[in-house]
Amino acid sequence: MTTYRAAVIGLGRIGFTMEQDQLRPKPATHVGAYLAHPRTSLVAVCDEDQLKLDAVFSSQISSLEEVTDDIDAMLAPKCAIVSVATPLETHDGIVRWLAQSGDVKAIICEKPLALTMEDATAARNAVNHAGVLFQIGFMRRYDPPYADAKRRIEA
């Protein structure tokens, strides 16, 4: 069975911190999803916030090879799958950088992809040109709390 190397850029709420909420069903974040899936190995994380990096590091994730605040030096392009969970104004630039690296096979980007249609189009074109699988992470309708809320509303 193939195991895919994965990285997460951005360790905020959906990147990592919601994983620490004991009341949330797990996995609740990109980090949690990679750790829970038997075919992914989370090897790299990146965030500019040292407190978030410290929180991941203190989680003692044994598969991590790199915990860094320097996106330009990180090994994310050497990963098959990379999640982009950074502030929204950085999404399109990071997606283009990853697509152009030539190594990434799949990119999962939090919503929205870009602030302008031009930037979104440029990111889409970069992904298409590189032949990278691409997904915008936005649908939560099947998450248990949302499904429960829907059932209650419809009752």
PDB file of C-alpha atoms in Angstrom:
ATOM      1  CA  MET A   1       0.000   0.000   0.000  1.00  0.00           C
ATOM      2  CA  THR A   2       1.401   3.385  -1.028  1.00  0.00           C
ATOM      3  CA  THR A   3       1.763   6.033   1.658  1.00  0.00           C
ATOM      4  CA  TYR A   4       1.676   9.650   0.507  1.00  0.00           C
ATOM      5  CA  ARG A   5       3.847  12.322   2.086  1.00  0.00           C
ATOM      6  CA  ALA A   6       1.742  15.299   3.191  1.00  0.00           C
ATOM      7  CA  ALA A   7       2.361  18.845   4.416  1.00  0.00           C
ATOM      8  CA  VAL A   8       0.172  21.544   5.935  1.00  0.00           C
ATOM      9  CA  ILE A   9       0.909  25.221   5.386  1.00  0.00           C
ATOM     10  CA  GLY A  10      -0.984  27.271   7.967  1.00  0.00           C
ATOM     11  CA  LEU A  11      -1.718  25.931  11.440  1.00  0.00           C
ATOM     12  CA  GLY A  12      -4.668  28.114  12.432  1.00  0.00           C
ATOM     13  CA  ARG A  13      -8.164  26.840  13.176  1.00  0.00           C
ATOM     14  CA  ILE A  14      -8.721  24.497  10.246  1.00  0.00           C
ATOM     15  CA  GLY A  15      -5.024  23.767   9.783  1.00  0.00           C
ATOM     16  CA  PHE A  16      -4.442  22.467  13.324  1.00  0.00           C
ATOM     17  CA  THR A  17      -5.781  24.334  16.365  1.00  0.00           C
ATOM     18  CA  MET A  18      -9.352  22.963  16.221  1.00  0.00           C
ATOM     19  CA  GLU A  19      -7.808  19.507  16.652  1.00  0.00           C
ATOM     20  CA  GLN A  20      -7.066  20.492  20.252  1.00  0.00           C
ATOM     21  CA  ASP A  21     -10.761  21.095  20.998  1.00  0.00           C
ATOM     22  CA  GLN A  22     -11.785  18.005  22.962  1.00  0.00           C
ATOM     23  CA  LEU A  23     -15.472  18.536  22.080  1.00  0.00           C
ATOM     24  CA  ARG A  24     -14.958  18.355  18.310  1.00  0.00           C
ATOM     25  CA  PRO A  25     -15.290  15.055  16.467  1.00  0.00           C
ATOM     26  CA  LYS A  26     -11.927  13.971  15.096  1.00  0.00           C
ATOM     27  CA  PRO A  27     -10.313  14.519  12.746  1.00  0.00           C
ATOM     28  CA  ALA A  28     -11.239  18.203  12.795  1.00  0.00           C
ATOM     29  CA  THR A  29      -8.355  19.710  10.812  1.00  0.00           C
ATOM     30  CA  HIS A  30      -5.963  19.098   7.928  1.00  0.00           C
ATOM     31  CA  VAL A  31      -3.276  17.905  10.359  1.00  0.00           C
ATOM     32  CA  GLY A  32      -5.762  15.569  12.043  1.00  0.00           C
ATOM     33  CA  ALA A  33      -6.992  14.169   8.728  1.00  0.00           C
ATOM     34  CA  TYR A  34      -3.479  13.328   7.549  1.00  0.00           C
ATOM     35  CA  LEU A  35      -2.632  11.725  10.880  1.00  0.00           C
ATOM     36  CA  ALA A  36      -5.849   9.669  10.857  1.00  0.00           C
ATOM     37  CA  HIS A  37      -5.569   8.358   7.308  1.00  0.00           C
ATOM     38  CA  PRO A  38      -3.544   5.160   6.919  1.00  0.00           C
ATOM     39  CA  ARG A  39      -2.242   6.189   3.501  1.00  0.00           C
ATOM     40  CA  THR A  40      -0.808   9.589   4.461  1.00  0.00           C
ATOM     41  CA  SER A  41       2.229  10.506   6.482  1.00  0.00           C
ATOM     42  CA  LEU A  42       2.332  14.099   7.727  1.00  0.00           C
ATOM     43  CA  VAL A  43       5.977  15.096   7.277  1.00  0.00           C
ATOM     44  CA  ALA A  44       5.999  18.914   7.223  1.00  0.00           C
ATOM     45  CA  VAL A  45       4.126  21.865   8.706  1.00  0.00           C
ATOM     46  CA  CYS A  46       4.661  25.582   8.277  1.00  0.00           C
ATOM     47  CA  ASP A  47       3.310  28.685   9.971  1.00  0.00           C
ATOM     48  CA  GLU A  48       4.679  32.153  10.701  1.00  0.00           C
ATOM     49  CA  ASP A  49       3.338  31.966  14.276  1.00  0.00           C
ATOM     50  CA  GLN A  50       5.863  30.343  16.612  1.00  0.00           C
ATOM     51  CA  LEU A  51       3.152  29.524  19.180  1.00  0.00           C
ATOM     52  CA  LYS A  52       1.301  27.424  16.603  1.00  0.00           C
ATOM     53  CA  LEU A  53       4.523  25.682  15.612  1.00  0.00           C
ATOM     54  CA  ASP A  54       5.250  24.980  19.284  1.00  0.00           C
ATOM     55  CA  ALA A  55       1.764  23.489  19.729  1.00  0.00           C
ATOM     56  CA  VAL A  56       2.296  21.093  16.817  1.00  0.00           C
ATOM     57  CA  PHE A  57       5.788  20.233  17.999  1.00  0.00           C
ATOM     58  CA  SER A  58       4.542  19.530  21.521  1.00  0.00           C
ATOM     59  CA  SER A  59       1.942  17.165  20.053  1.00  0.00           C
ATOM     60  CA  GLN A  60       4.859  14.817  19.383  1.00  0.00           C
ATOM     61  CA  ILE A  61       3.788  13.840  15.900  1.00  0.00           C
ATOM     62  CA  SER A  62       6.385  11.188  15.156  1.00  0.00           C
ATOM     63  CA  SER A  63       6.154  11.439  11.360  1.00  0.00           C
ATOM     64  CA  LEU A  64       7.170  15.122  11.237  1.00  0.00           C
ATOM     65  CA  GLU A  65      10.455  15.803   9.498  1.00  0.00           C
ATOM     66  CA  GLU A  66      10.040  19.569   9.413  1.00  0.00           C
ATOM     67  CA  VAL A  67       8.354  22.218  11.562  1.00  0.00           C
ATOM     68  CA  THR A  68       9.192  25.615  10.098  1.00  0.00           C
ATOM     69  CA  ASP A  69       8.180  29.248   9.824  1.00  0.00           C
ATOM     70  CA  ASP A  70       9.974  29.670   6.465  1.00  0.00           C
ATOM     71  CA  ILE A  71       7.689  28.744   3.578  1.00  0.00           C
ATOM     72  CA  ASP A  72      10.397  29.398   0.988  1.00  0.00           C
ATOM     73  CA  ALA A  73      12.706  26.833   2.565  1.00  0.00           C
ATOM     74  CA  MET A  74      10.183  24.178   3.538  1.00  0.00           C
ATOM     75  CA  LEU A  75      10.047  20.782   1.927  1.00  0.00           C
ATOM     76  CA  ALA A  76       6.323  20.972   1.022  1.00  0.00           C
ATOM     77  CA  PRO A  77       7.085  20.764  -2.702  1.00  0.00           C
ATOM     78  CA  LYS A  78       8.657  17.348  -1.983  1.00  0.00           C
ATOM     79  CA  CYS A  79       5.304  16.105  -0.678  1.00  0.00           C
ATOM     80  CA  ALA A  80       2.623  14.427  -2.759  1.00  0.00           C
ATOM     81  CA  ILE A  81      -0.220  16.266  -0.984  1.00  0.00           C
ATOM     82  CA  VAL A  82      -0.157  19.766   0.483  1.00  0.00           C
ATOM     83  CA  SER A  83      -2.916  21.590   2.346  1.00  0.00           C
ATOM     84  CA  VAL A  84      -3.033  25.386   2.196  1.00  0.00           C
ATOM     85  CA  ALA A  85      -4.764  26.715   5.319  1.00  0.00           C
ATOM     86  CA  THR A  86      -3.162  30.141   5.491  1.00  0.00           C
ATOM     87  CA  PRO A  87      -4.819  33.585   5.577  1.00  0.00           C
ATOM     88  CA  LEU A  88      -6.984  33.971   2.481  1.00  0.00           C
ATOM     89  CA  GLU A  89      -4.921  36.690   0.833  1.00  0.00           C
ATOM     90  CA  THR A  90      -2.039  34.190   0.483  1.00  0.00           C
ATOM     91  CA  HIS A  91      -3.941  31.228  -0.991  1.00  0.00           C
ATOM     92  CA  ASP A  92      -3.521  31.868  -4.704  1.00  0.00           C
ATOM     93  CA  GLY A  93       0.195  32.665  -4.484  1.00  0.00           C
ATOM     94  CA  ILE A  94       0.962  29.541  -2.458  1.00  0.00           C
ATOM     95  CA  VAL A  95      -1.148  27.384  -4.779  1.00  0.00           C
ATOM     96  CA  ARG A  96       0.760  28.718  -7.804  1.00  0.00           C
ATOM     97  CA  TRP A  97       4.114  28.158  -6.051  1.00  0.00           C
ATOM     98  CA  LEU A  98       3.200  24.568  -5.187  1.00  0.00           C
ATOM     99  CA  ALA A  99       1.854  23.813  -8.681  1.00  0.00           C
ATOM    100  CA  GLN A 100       4.983  25.195 -10.315  1.00  0.00           C
ATOM    101  CA  SER A 101       7.292  23.164  -8.051  1.00  0.00           C
ATOM    102  CA  GLY A 102       6.715  20.118 -10.216  1.00  0.00           C
ATOM    103  CA  ASP A 103       6.630  17.697  -7.285  1.00  0.00           C
ATOM    104  CA  VAL A 104       3.206  18.169  -5.694  1.00  0.00           C
ATOM    105  CA  LYS A 105       0.517  15.787  -6.952  1.00  0.00           C
ATOM    106  CA  ALA A 106      -2.470  17.225  -5.051  1.00  0.00           C
ATOM    107  CA  ILE A 107      -3.287  20.555  -3.381  1.00  0.00           C
ATOM    108  CA  ILE A 108      -6.131  21.114  -0.946  1.00  0.00           C
ATOM    109  CA  CYS A 109      -6.788  24.824  -0.424  1.00  0.00           C
ATOM    110  CA  GLU A 110      -9.161  26.391   2.051  1.00  0.00           C
ATOM    111  CA  LYS A 111     -11.765  28.796   0.732  1.00  0.00           C
ATOM    112  CA  PRO A 112     -11.670  31.202  -0.945  1.00  0.00           C
ATOM    113  CA  LEU A 113      -8.985  30.527  -3.534  1.00  0.00           C
ATOM    114  CA  ALA A 114      -8.324  34.224  -4.185  1.00  0.00           C
ATOM    115  CA  LEU A 115      -9.529  37.755  -3.599  1.00  0.00           C
ATOM    116  CA  THR A 116      -9.929  38.563  -7.297  1.00  0.00           C
ATOM    117  CA  MET A 117     -11.101  36.645 -10.328  1.00  0.00           C
ATOM    118  CA  GLU A 118      -7.762  37.324 -12.023  1.00  0.00           C
ATOM    119  CA  ASP A 119      -5.798  35.749  -9.173  1.00  0.00           C
ATOM    120  CA  ALA A 120      -8.168  32.777  -9.022  1.00  0.00           C
ATOM    121  CA  THR A 121      -7.809  32.253 -12.756  1.00  0.00           C
ATOM    122  CA  ALA A 122      -4.010  32.432 -12.536  1.00  0.00           C
ATOM    123  CA  ALA A 123      -3.993  29.832  -9.741  1.00  0.00           C
ATOM    124  CA  ARG A 124      -6.390  27.574 -11.658  1.00  0.00           C
ATOM    125  CA  ASN A 125      -4.257  27.872 -14.790  1.00  0.00           C
ATOM    126  CA  ALA A 126      -1.084  26.997 -12.856  1.00  0.00           C
ATOM    127  CA  VAL A 127      -2.727  23.912 -11.369  1.00  0.00           C
ATOM    128  CA  ASN A 128      -4.156  22.830 -14.735  1.00  0.00           C
ATOM    129  CA  HIS A 129      -0.841  23.392 -16.532  1.00  0.00           C
ATOM    130  CA  ALA A 130       1.000  21.314 -13.933  1.00  0.00           C
ATOM    131  CA  GLY A 131      -1.606  18.538 -13.972  1.00  0.00           C
ATOM    132  CA  VAL A 132      -2.038  18.766 -10.203  1.00  0.00           C
ATOM    133  CA  LEU A 133      -5.202  17.500  -8.525  1.00  0.00           C
ATOM    134  CA  PHE A 134      -6.839  20.452  -6.819  1.00  0.00           C
ATOM    135  CA  GLN A 135      -9.635  20.863  -4.304  1.00  0.00           C
ATOM    136  CA  ILE A 136     -11.077  23.843  -2.501  1.00  0.00           C
ATOM    137  CA  GLY A 137     -11.969  22.728   1.029  1.00  0.00           C
ATOM    138  CA  PHE A 138     -15.338  24.212   1.845  1.00  0.00           C
ATOM    139  CA  MET A 139     -18.106  21.651   2.178  1.00  0.00           C
ATOM    140  CA  ARG A 140     -18.972  20.635   5.718  1.00  0.00           C
ATOM    141  CA  ARG A 141     -22.560  19.533   5.277  1.00  0.00           C
ATOM    142  CA  TYR A 142     -21.732  15.944   6.264  1.00  0.00           C
ATOM    143  CA  ASP A 143     -19.780  16.841   9.413  1.00  0.00           C
ATOM    144  CA  PRO A 144     -21.728  15.429  12.386  1.00  0.00           C
ATOM    145  CA  PRO A 145     -22.528  18.804  14.040  1.00  0.00           C
ATOM    146  CA  TYR A 146     -23.836  20.235  10.769  1.00  0.00           C
ATOM    147  CA  ALA A 147     -25.812  17.098   9.923  1.00  0.00           C
ATOM    148  CA  ASP A 148     -27.330  17.151  13.420  1.00  0.00           C
ATOM    149  CA  ALA A 149     -28.278  20.830  13.069  1.00  0.00           C
ATOM    150  CA  LYS A 150     -29.933  20.061   9.718  1.00  0.00           C
ATOM    151  CA  ARG A 151     -31.937  17.191  11.244  1.00  0.00           C
ATOM    152  CA  ARG A 152     -33.095  19.444  14.102  1.00  0.00           C
ATOM    153  CA  ILE A 153     -34.148  22.227  11.749  1.00  0.00           C
ATOM    154  CA  GLU A 154     -36.082  19.842   9.526  1.00  0.00           C
ATOM    155  CA  ALA A 155     -37.837  18.126  12.491  1.00  0.00           C
TER     156      ALA A 155
END
